[in-house]
Amino acid sequence: MAHEDLSDLNRLWQNQPAEKAPLTLEDIRNRASRLEKRVGRRNLLEYAGALFVIVTTSVRLWHETNLVMVIGGALLLVGTLYVVYHLHRWGSARSMPADAALMDCLSFHRAELVRQRDLLRGVWWWYLLPFVPGSALLIIGRAIERPDRRLLALGVTATFVVTFTLVGKLNEYGARKLQRAIDALDKARQ
Amino acid sequence: MVDTAVGQDALYEQAASGYGAAIERLARAYEPDADKRRDLVQDIHVAIWRSFAGFDGRCSLRTWVYRIAHNVVTSEVLRRRGKTPALVSLDTLASMADDHDGERAADRHLALERLLALVQTLEPLDRRVILLYLEDIDAASIGEITGLSAGNVATKIHRIKQILSRRFHQGVSHGA
């Protein structure tokens, strides 16, 4: 088949039968409105979840007599809220940015990959570290309260460190994979 | 910028009538499932309609529409990262043996199925180029839409022609 005949293939591609009736403006407006409502519901659910955590933890802290445990619990609460906020702000799938048509596909693709890479690369700071002070104080507080269970506290600490390291390393690995994809895009632009 | 909602609607209607079918074909190249494909098509249309509120004419309507459409699809591909089968580049595809060697793609339906399967195996970067090529978009516009350099587009189109030529060597019958 000579290259000139490839136009037949283009015709074949372009003449595929349509699957659906064309969308009307009314359809589009309805769809856009549904998407906005869905985002609103998701946000409401996240706020309700955060409120639930605040209320239940505060009630528990109110009845706690060990000061170290109180401070630890409060710090853990703050850490959790920060992680939820960060995920909400940076982690959720974005709707199309307003300038999407001004960005060529490579730039858009790269920007999305960079956003995801930075999220994974920074996991030590925004996901793991916020839990450390609160968790550490809770473990210490419990160990002070129950000196007979210090071995258990040591075990919990070890599990904590191993789990955090594993999560951090896995995310670093994911970030490196994304960086390779970013490098490939940069090469394609040259 | 578009001054009124009427302008936004008018631009959208122009885009939908001119490129609606191409958007469907684009979705078909990425989403085999009919229900998810319908959602994807609708998402693209909504993104295009919304975008026209900020249309300032700095690029052609066609470039604008194709960029939005491909960028929506890119978002979707990134969202389901890891759930898609392994994809290949044009270079890899060119070096792979054709499973259908010896089989003639004379039947229109069979040829289309094979073409679609071929497109769906490509990495997003190369898939964008082949899809735009199949839509008869010229090389300069492909560069403008995708962001690839002119040299890169030329190389990729050359490779695409080689692959298509080898895999659809007998031509395509226009009979039903």
Tab-separated table of C-alpha atoms in Angstrom:
chain	number	residue	atom	x	y	z
A	1	MET	CA	0.000	0.000	0.000
A	2	ALA	CA	1.514	3.274	-1.056
A	3	HIS	CA	1.453	6.181	1.374
A	4	GLU	CA	-1.007	8.031	-0.885
A	5	ASP	CA	-3.565	5.321	-0.170
A	6	LEU	CA	-3.420	6.086	3.522
A	7	SER	CA	-6.009	8.813	2.961
A	8	ASP	CA	-8.498	5.919	2.611
A	9	LEU	CA	-7.671	5.041	6.183
A	10	ASN	CA	-8.291	8.628	7.268
A	11	ARG	CA	-11.685	8.554	5.512
A	12	LEU	CA	-12.485	5.265	7.213
A	13	TRP	CA	-11.599	6.766	10.584
A	14	GLN	CA	-13.578	9.941	10.014
A	15	ASN	CA	-16.648	8.172	8.651
A	16	GLN	CA	-17.275	6.057	11.734
A	17	PRO	CA	-20.967	6.040	12.510
A	18	ALA	CA	-22.010	8.413	15.298
A	19	GLU	CA	-22.956	6.633	18.516
A	20	LYS	CA	-25.211	9.208	20.087
A	21	ALA	CA	-27.444	12.050	19.124
A	22	PRO	CA	-25.620	15.396	19.411
A	23	LEU	CA	-25.779	17.074	22.812
A	24	THR	CA	-27.966	20.140	23.134
A	25	LEU	CA	-27.028	23.262	25.061
A	26	GLU	CA	-29.621	22.252	27.640
A	27	ASP	CA	-27.828	18.901	28.094
A	28	ILE	CA	-24.524	20.704	28.590
A	29	ARG	CA	-25.941	23.141	31.144
A	30	ASN	CA	-27.572	20.288	33.060
A	31	ARG	CA	-24.361	18.292	33.037
A	32	ALA	CA	-22.317	21.293	34.209
A	33	SER	CA	-24.818	21.921	36.987
A	34	ARG	CA	-24.708	18.253	38.065
A	35	LEU	CA	-20.894	18.346	38.158
A	36	GLU	CA	-20.956	21.447	40.365
A	37	LYS	CA	-23.483	19.852	42.706
A	38	ARG	CA	-21.326	16.723	42.919
A	39	VAL	CA	-18.274	18.779	43.907
A	40	GLY	CA	-20.424	20.628	46.466
A	41	ARG	CA	-21.637	17.345	47.972
A	42	ARG	CA	-18.075	15.990	48.143
A	43	ASN	CA	-16.887	19.121	49.933
A	44	LEU	CA	-19.800	18.965	52.364
A	45	LEU	CA	-18.980	15.330	53.146
A	46	GLU	CA	-15.332	16.201	53.801
A	47	TYR	CA	-16.289	19.094	56.093
A	48	ALA	CA	-18.744	16.860	57.955
A	49	GLY	CA	-16.029	14.229	58.396
A	50	ALA	CA	-13.584	16.824	59.733
A	51	LEU	CA	-16.230	18.158	62.124
A	52	PHE	CA	-16.934	14.627	63.367
A	53	VAL	CA	-13.218	14.073	64.092
A	54	ILE	CA	-12.976	17.420	65.925
A	55	VAL	CA	-16.037	16.765	68.100
A	56	THR	CA	-15.269	13.147	69.015
A	57	THR	CA	-11.591	13.825	69.748
A	58	SER	CA	-12.404	16.944	71.764
A	59	VAL	CA	-14.890	15.006	73.920
A	60	ARG	CA	-12.253	12.349	74.588
A	61	LEU	CA	-9.597	14.956	75.397
A	62	TRP	CA	-12.005	16.726	77.777
A	63	HIS	CA	-12.181	13.626	79.954
A	64	GLU	CA	-8.448	12.867	79.745
A	65	THR	CA	-6.479	13.664	82.912
A	66	ASN	CA	-2.969	12.918	81.640
A	67	LEU	CA	-1.633	16.262	80.338
A	68	VAL	CA	0.843	14.619	77.932
A	69	MET	CA	-2.013	12.588	76.439
A	70	VAL	CA	-4.157	15.735	76.131
A	71	ILE	CA	-1.428	17.619	74.282
A	72	GLY	CA	-0.675	14.547	72.146
A	73	GLY	CA	-4.339	14.110	71.233
A	74	ALA	CA	-4.696	17.792	70.382
A	75	LEU	CA	-1.593	17.695	68.181
A	76	LEU	CA	-2.859	14.557	66.455
A	77	LEU	CA	-6.154	16.320	65.808
A	78	VAL	CA	-4.391	19.334	64.307
A	79	GLY	CA	-2.187	17.024	62.209
A	80	THR	CA	-5.192	15.105	60.896
A	81	LEU	CA	-7.008	18.295	59.962
A	82	TYR	CA	-3.919	19.575	58.165
A	83	VAL	CA	-3.617	16.349	56.139
A	84	VAL	CA	-7.323	16.477	55.230
A	85	TYR	CA	-6.951	20.115	54.170
A	86	HIS	CA	-3.857	19.350	52.103
A	87	LEU	CA	-5.554	16.422	50.351
A	88	HIS	CA	-8.613	18.549	49.676
A	89	ARG	CA	-6.512	21.445	48.358
A	90	TRP	CA	-3.977	19.581	46.234
A	91	GLY	CA	-4.875	15.925	45.994
A	92	SER	CA	-8.345	15.761	44.590
A	93	ALA	CA	-8.912	15.504	40.863
A	94	ARG	CA	-9.196	19.029	39.569
A	95	SER	CA	-11.842	20.228	37.231
A	96	MET	CA	-10.338	21.613	34.038
A	97	PRO	CA	-8.400	24.804	34.710
A	98	ALA	CA	-9.802	27.865	32.955
A	99	ASP	CA	-6.679	28.250	30.848
A	100	ALA	CA	-6.635	24.644	29.619
A	101	ALA	CA	-7.149	25.749	26.020
A	102	LEU	CA	-4.218	28.123	26.246
A	103	MET	CA	-1.917	25.266	27.202
A	104	ASP	CA	-0.804	22.836	24.538
A	105	CYS	CA	-1.246	19.176	25.409
A	106	LEU	CA	2.376	18.675	26.442
A	107	SER	CA	2.320	21.650	28.821
A	108	PHE	CA	-0.977	20.551	30.341
A	109	HIS	CA	0.164	16.934	30.674
A	110	ARG	CA	3.454	18.068	32.246
A	111	ALA	CA	1.729	20.408	34.699
A	112	GLU	CA	-0.547	17.583	35.885
A	113	LEU	CA	2.393	15.189	36.293
A	114	VAL	CA	4.405	17.827	38.195
A	115	ARG	CA	1.451	18.412	40.527
A	116	GLN	CA	1.156	14.676	41.232
A	117	ARG	CA	4.937	14.262	41.607
A	118	ASP	CA	5.164	17.113	44.102
A	119	LEU	CA	2.292	15.653	46.083
A	120	LEU	CA	4.086	12.285	46.346
A	121	ARG	CA	7.549	13.770	46.853
A	122	GLY	CA	6.363	15.952	49.711
A	123	VAL	CA	4.546	13.124	51.474
A	124	TRP	CA	7.089	13.170	54.334
A	125	TRP	CA	6.148	16.757	55.146
A	126	TRP	CA	2.435	17.010	54.555
A	127	TYR	CA	1.259	13.440	55.264
A	128	LEU	CA	3.661	11.769	57.681
A	129	LEU	CA	5.242	14.526	59.755
A	130	PRO	CA	1.908	16.042	60.966
A	131	PHE	CA	1.127	12.739	62.712
A	132	VAL	CA	4.522	12.393	64.428
A	133	PRO	CA	4.360	14.871	67.365
A	134	GLY	CA	0.837	13.833	68.428
A	135	SER	CA	1.491	10.107	68.064
A	136	ALA	CA	4.812	10.358	69.895
A	137	LEU	CA	3.230	12.218	72.827
A	138	LEU	CA	0.365	9.720	72.984
A	139	ILE	CA	2.832	6.830	73.163
A	140	ILE	CA	4.948	8.620	75.780
A	141	GLY	CA	1.864	9.612	77.770
A	142	ARG	CA	0.615	6.031	77.816
A	143	ALA	CA	4.075	4.753	78.798
A	144	ILE	CA	4.178	7.199	81.733
A	145	GLU	CA	0.707	6.115	82.791
A	146	ARG	CA	1.472	2.401	82.504
A	147	PRO	CA	5.200	1.846	83.161
A	148	ASP	CA	4.572	-1.920	83.138
A	149	ARG	CA	3.670	-1.698	79.454
A	150	ARG	CA	6.763	0.118	78.203
A	151	LEU	CA	7.746	-2.858	76.085
A	152	LEU	CA	4.412	-2.584	74.320
A	153	ALA	CA	5.061	1.131	73.775
A	154	LEU	CA	8.409	0.242	72.254
A	155	GLY	CA	6.687	-2.233	69.916
A	156	VAL	CA	4.107	0.363	68.879
A	157	THR	CA	6.881	2.885	68.221
A	158	ALA	CA	8.799	0.395	66.077
A	159	THR	CA	5.649	-0.435	64.064
A	160	PHE	CA	4.988	3.277	63.665
A	161	VAL	CA	8.507	3.973	62.359
A	162	VAL	CA	8.507	0.998	59.968
A	163	THR	CA	5.060	1.873	58.576
A	164	PHE	CA	5.920	5.538	58.087
A	165	THR	CA	9.231	4.707	56.420
A	166	LEU	CA	7.504	2.246	54.097
A	167	VAL	CA	4.783	4.756	53.134
A	168	GLY	CA	7.407	7.453	52.574
A	169	LYS	CA	9.619	5.221	50.432
A	170	LEU	CA	6.688	3.954	48.341
A	171	ASN	CA	5.662	7.525	47.615
A	172	GLU	CA	9.243	8.450	46.747
A	173	TYR	CA	9.254	5.557	44.291
A	174	GLY	CA	6.001	6.836	42.752
A	175	ALA	CA	7.492	10.336	42.495
A	176	ARG	CA	10.562	8.968	40.696
A	177	LYS	CA	8.320	7.164	38.185
A	178	LEU	CA	6.433	10.399	37.540
A	179	GLN	CA	9.730	12.261	37.133
A	180	ARG	CA	10.740	9.791	34.412
A	181	ALA	CA	7.431	10.488	32.635
A	182	ILE	CA	8.086	14.255	32.965
A	183	ASP	CA	11.597	13.817	31.525
A	184	ALA	CA	10.140	11.888	28.576
A	185	LEU	CA	7.709	14.748	27.887
A	186	ASP	CA	10.535	17.298	28.058
A	187	LYS	CA	12.527	15.240	25.591
A	188	ALA	CA	9.551	15.108	23.233
A	189	ARG	CA	9.305	18.870	23.160
A	190	GLN	CA	12.903	19.306	21.970
B	1	MET	CA	-12.881	37.420	25.912
B	2	VAL	CA	-16.472	36.527	25.080
B	3	ASP	CA	-18.748	39.319	26.288
B	4	THR	CA	-21.989	37.476	26.886
B	5	ALA	CA	-23.399	34.063	27.585
B	6	VAL	CA	-24.980	34.246	24.135
B	7	GLY	CA	-21.498	34.483	22.604
B	8	GLN	CA	-20.362	31.561	24.696
B	9	ASP	CA	-23.357	29.489	23.592
B	10	ALA	CA	-22.913	30.455	19.950
B	11	LEU	CA	-19.246	29.502	19.999
B	12	TYR	CA	-20.091	26.229	21.667
B	13	GLU	CA	-22.734	25.395	19.071
B	14	GLN	CA	-20.270	26.179	16.324
B	15	ALA	CA	-17.652	23.947	17.950
B	16	ALA	CA	-20.114	21.136	18.655
B	17	SER	CA	-21.389	21.043	15.088
B	18	GLY	CA	-17.888	21.277	13.618
B	19	TYR	CA	-16.011	18.948	15.950
B	20	GLY	CA	-18.640	16.894	17.788
B	21	ALA	CA	-17.962	13.814	15.673
B	22	ALA	CA	-14.183	14.167	16.124
B	23	ILE	CA	-14.706	14.385	19.892
B	24	GLU	CA	-16.654	11.127	19.776
B	25	ARG	CA	-13.855	9.462	17.834
B	26	LEU	CA	-11.294	10.819	20.300
B	27	ALA	CA	-13.269	9.319	23.202
B	28	ARG	CA	-13.529	6.020	21.328
B	29	ALA	CA	-9.748	5.922	21.053
B	30	TYR	CA	-9.386	6.097	24.830
B	31	GLU	CA	-12.458	4.521	26.373
B	32	PRO	CA	-13.725	1.122	25.205
B	33	ASP	CA	-16.640	1.040	27.667
B	34	ALA	CA	-19.734	2.649	26.101
B	35	ASP	CA	-21.152	4.169	29.304
B	36	LYS	CA	-17.831	5.613	30.444
B	37	ARG	CA	-17.263	6.860	26.916
B	38	ARG	CA	-20.571	8.730	26.966
B	39	ASP	CA	-19.516	10.369	30.252
B	40	LEU	CA	-16.139	11.284	28.790
B	41	VAL	CA	-17.741	12.857	25.715
B	42	GLN	CA	-20.073	14.872	27.938
B	43	ASP	CA	-17.174	15.997	30.152
B	44	ILE	CA	-15.321	17.214	27.076
B	45	HIS	CA	-18.380	19.125	25.857
B	46	VAL	CA	-18.895	20.737	29.272
B	47	ALA	CA	-15.210	21.750	29.435
B	48	ILE	CA	-15.419	23.258	25.945
B	49	TRP	CA	-18.633	25.139	26.732
B	50	ARG	CA	-17.159	26.500	29.975
B	51	SER	CA	-13.897	27.446	28.281
B	52	PHE	CA	-15.658	29.674	25.756
B	53	ALA	CA	-16.371	32.160	28.544
B	54	GLY	CA	-12.675	32.993	28.214
B	55	PHE	CA	-12.205	32.568	24.470
B	56	ASP	CA	-10.078	35.462	23.257
B	57	GLY	CA	-9.367	34.352	19.712
B	58	ARG	CA	-5.631	34.068	20.235
B	59	CYS	CA	-5.758	30.695	18.507
B	60	SER	CA	-8.211	29.200	16.046
B	61	LEU	CA	-11.455	27.636	17.206
B	62	ARG	CA	-10.171	24.276	15.992
B	63	THR	CA	-6.942	24.471	17.997
B	64	TRP	CA	-8.910	25.631	21.048
B	65	VAL	CA	-11.375	22.754	20.830
B	66	TYR	CA	-8.765	20.073	20.194
B	67	ARG	CA	-6.585	21.300	23.053
B	68	ILE	CA	-9.462	21.232	25.510
B	69	ALA	CA	-10.638	17.834	24.288
B	70	HIS	CA	-7.198	16.228	24.479
B	71	ASN	CA	-6.481	17.846	27.847
B	72	VAL	CA	-9.724	16.507	29.336
B	73	VAL	CA	-8.777	13.049	28.080
B	74	THR	CA	-5.260	13.442	29.544
B	75	SER	CA	-6.806	14.235	32.932
B	76	GLU	CA	-8.893	11.099	32.676
B	77	VAL	CA	-5.904	8.957	31.662
B	78	LEU	CA	-3.879	10.271	34.603
B	79	ARG	CA	-6.784	9.655	36.973
B	80	ARG	CA	-6.881	5.971	36.140
B	81	ARG	CA	-3.115	5.513	35.990
B	82	GLY	CA	-2.230	1.911	36.737
B	83	LYS	CA	-5.621	0.612	35.636
B	84	THR	CA	-4.755	0.692	31.948
B	85	PRO	CA	-2.918	-2.025	30.045
B	86	ALA	CA	0.727	-1.476	29.093
B	87	LEU	CA	1.032	1.060	26.296
B	88	VAL	CA	3.740	1.350	23.680
B	89	SER	CA	5.416	4.138	21.739
B	90	LEU	CA	5.364	4.499	17.957
B	91	ASP	CA	9.000	3.376	17.861
B	92	THR	CA	8.196	0.190	19.762
B	93	LEU	CA	5.118	-0.436	17.641
B	94	ALA	CA	7.146	-0.041	14.462
B	95	SER	CA	9.543	-2.737	15.606
B	96	MET	CA	6.793	-5.169	16.639
B	97	ALA	CA	5.608	-7.898	14.309
B	98	ASP	CA	2.070	-7.465	13.041
B	99	ASP	CA	-0.216	-10.141	14.479
B	100	HIS	CA	-2.307	-9.904	11.346
B	101	ASP	CA	0.518	-10.290	8.855
B	102	GLY	CA	-0.856	-11.898	5.738
B	103	GLU	CA	-4.405	-11.050	6.645
B	104	ARG	CA	-5.822	-8.419	4.361
B	105	ALA	CA	-7.659	-5.505	5.850
B	106	ALA	CA	-10.042	-5.268	2.927
B	107	ASP	CA	-13.152	-5.471	5.054
B	108	ARG	CA	-14.129	-1.993	6.198
B	109	HIS	CA	-15.362	-3.051	9.620
B	110	LEU	CA	-12.340	-5.251	10.293
B	111	ALA	CA	-9.966	-2.509	9.186
B	112	LEU	CA	-11.633	-0.010	11.508
B	113	GLU	CA	-11.464	-2.416	14.429
B	114	ARG	CA	-7.785	-3.038	13.776
B	115	LEU	CA	-7.082	0.663	13.426
B	116	LEU	CA	-8.860	1.400	16.692
B	117	ALA	CA	-6.970	-1.418	18.449
B	118	LEU	CA	-3.692	-0.053	17.134
B	119	VAL	CA	-4.490	3.483	18.292
B	120	GLN	CA	-5.521	2.223	21.744
B	121	THR	CA	-2.149	0.533	22.315
B	122	LEU	CA	-0.218	3.785	21.909
B	123	GLU	CA	1.105	5.970	24.696
B	124	PRO	CA	-0.850	9.228	25.131
B	125	LEU	CA	1.862	11.321	23.496
B	126	ASP	CA	1.865	9.269	20.298
B	127	ARG	CA	-1.867	8.620	20.438
B	128	ARG	CA	-2.564	12.348	20.264
B	129	VAL	CA	-0.476	12.651	17.116
B	130	ILE	CA	-2.017	9.681	15.311
B	131	LEU	CA	-5.531	10.832	16.214
B	132	LEU	CA	-4.891	14.318	14.868
B	133	TYR	CA	-3.243	12.837	11.791
B	134	LEU	CA	-6.302	10.642	11.185
B	135	GLU	CA	-8.476	13.765	11.482
B	136	ASP	CA	-6.455	15.298	8.601
B	137	ILE	CA	-4.951	17.993	10.813
B	138	ASP	CA	-1.806	19.391	9.187
B	139	ALA	CA	1.604	18.994	10.844
B	140	ALA	CA	1.910	22.638	11.905
B	141	SER	CA	-1.465	22.522	13.658
B	142	ILE	CA	-0.586	19.193	15.291
B	143	GLY	CA	2.483	20.941	16.710
B	144	GLU	CA	0.365	23.859	17.916
B	145	ILE	CA	-2.168	21.574	19.596
B	146	THR	CA	0.219	19.050	21.123
B	147	GLY	CA	3.208	21.285	21.890
B	148	LEU	CA	5.584	18.978	20.017
B	149	SER	CA	8.348	20.533	17.952
B	150	ALA	CA	7.904	20.600	14.162
B	151	GLY	CA	10.729	18.102	13.748
B	152	ASN	CA	9.213	15.765	16.266
B	153	VAL	CA	5.797	15.930	14.618
B	154	ALA	CA	7.354	15.213	11.213
B	155	THR	CA	9.232	12.206	12.592
B	156	LYS	CA	6.147	10.850	14.291
B	157	ILE	CA	3.952	11.285	11.223
B	158	HIS	CA	6.558	9.537	9.103
B	159	ARG	CA	6.582	6.677	11.596
B	160	ILE	CA	2.783	6.557	11.684
B	161	LYS	CA	2.619	6.316	7.899
B	162	GLN	CA	5.150	3.493	7.933
B	163	ILE	CA	3.188	1.562	10.537
B	164	LEU	CA	-0.195	2.101	8.888
B	165	SER	CA	1.218	1.284	5.493
B	166	ARG	CA	2.654	-1.987	6.751
B	167	ARG	CA	-0.435	-3.014	8.675
B	168	PHE	CA	-3.079	-1.983	6.189
B	169	HIS	CA	-1.108	-2.809	3.068
B	170	GLN	CA	-4.005	-3.748	0.820
B	171	GLY	CA	-5.988	-0.599	1.257
B	172	VAL	CA	-9.472	-0.201	2.561
B	173	SER	CA	-12.555	-1.197	0.683
B	174	HIS	CA	-15.245	1.426	0.681
B	175	GLY	CA	-18.017	-1.104	0.424
B	176	ALA	CA	-20.209	-1.613	3.469
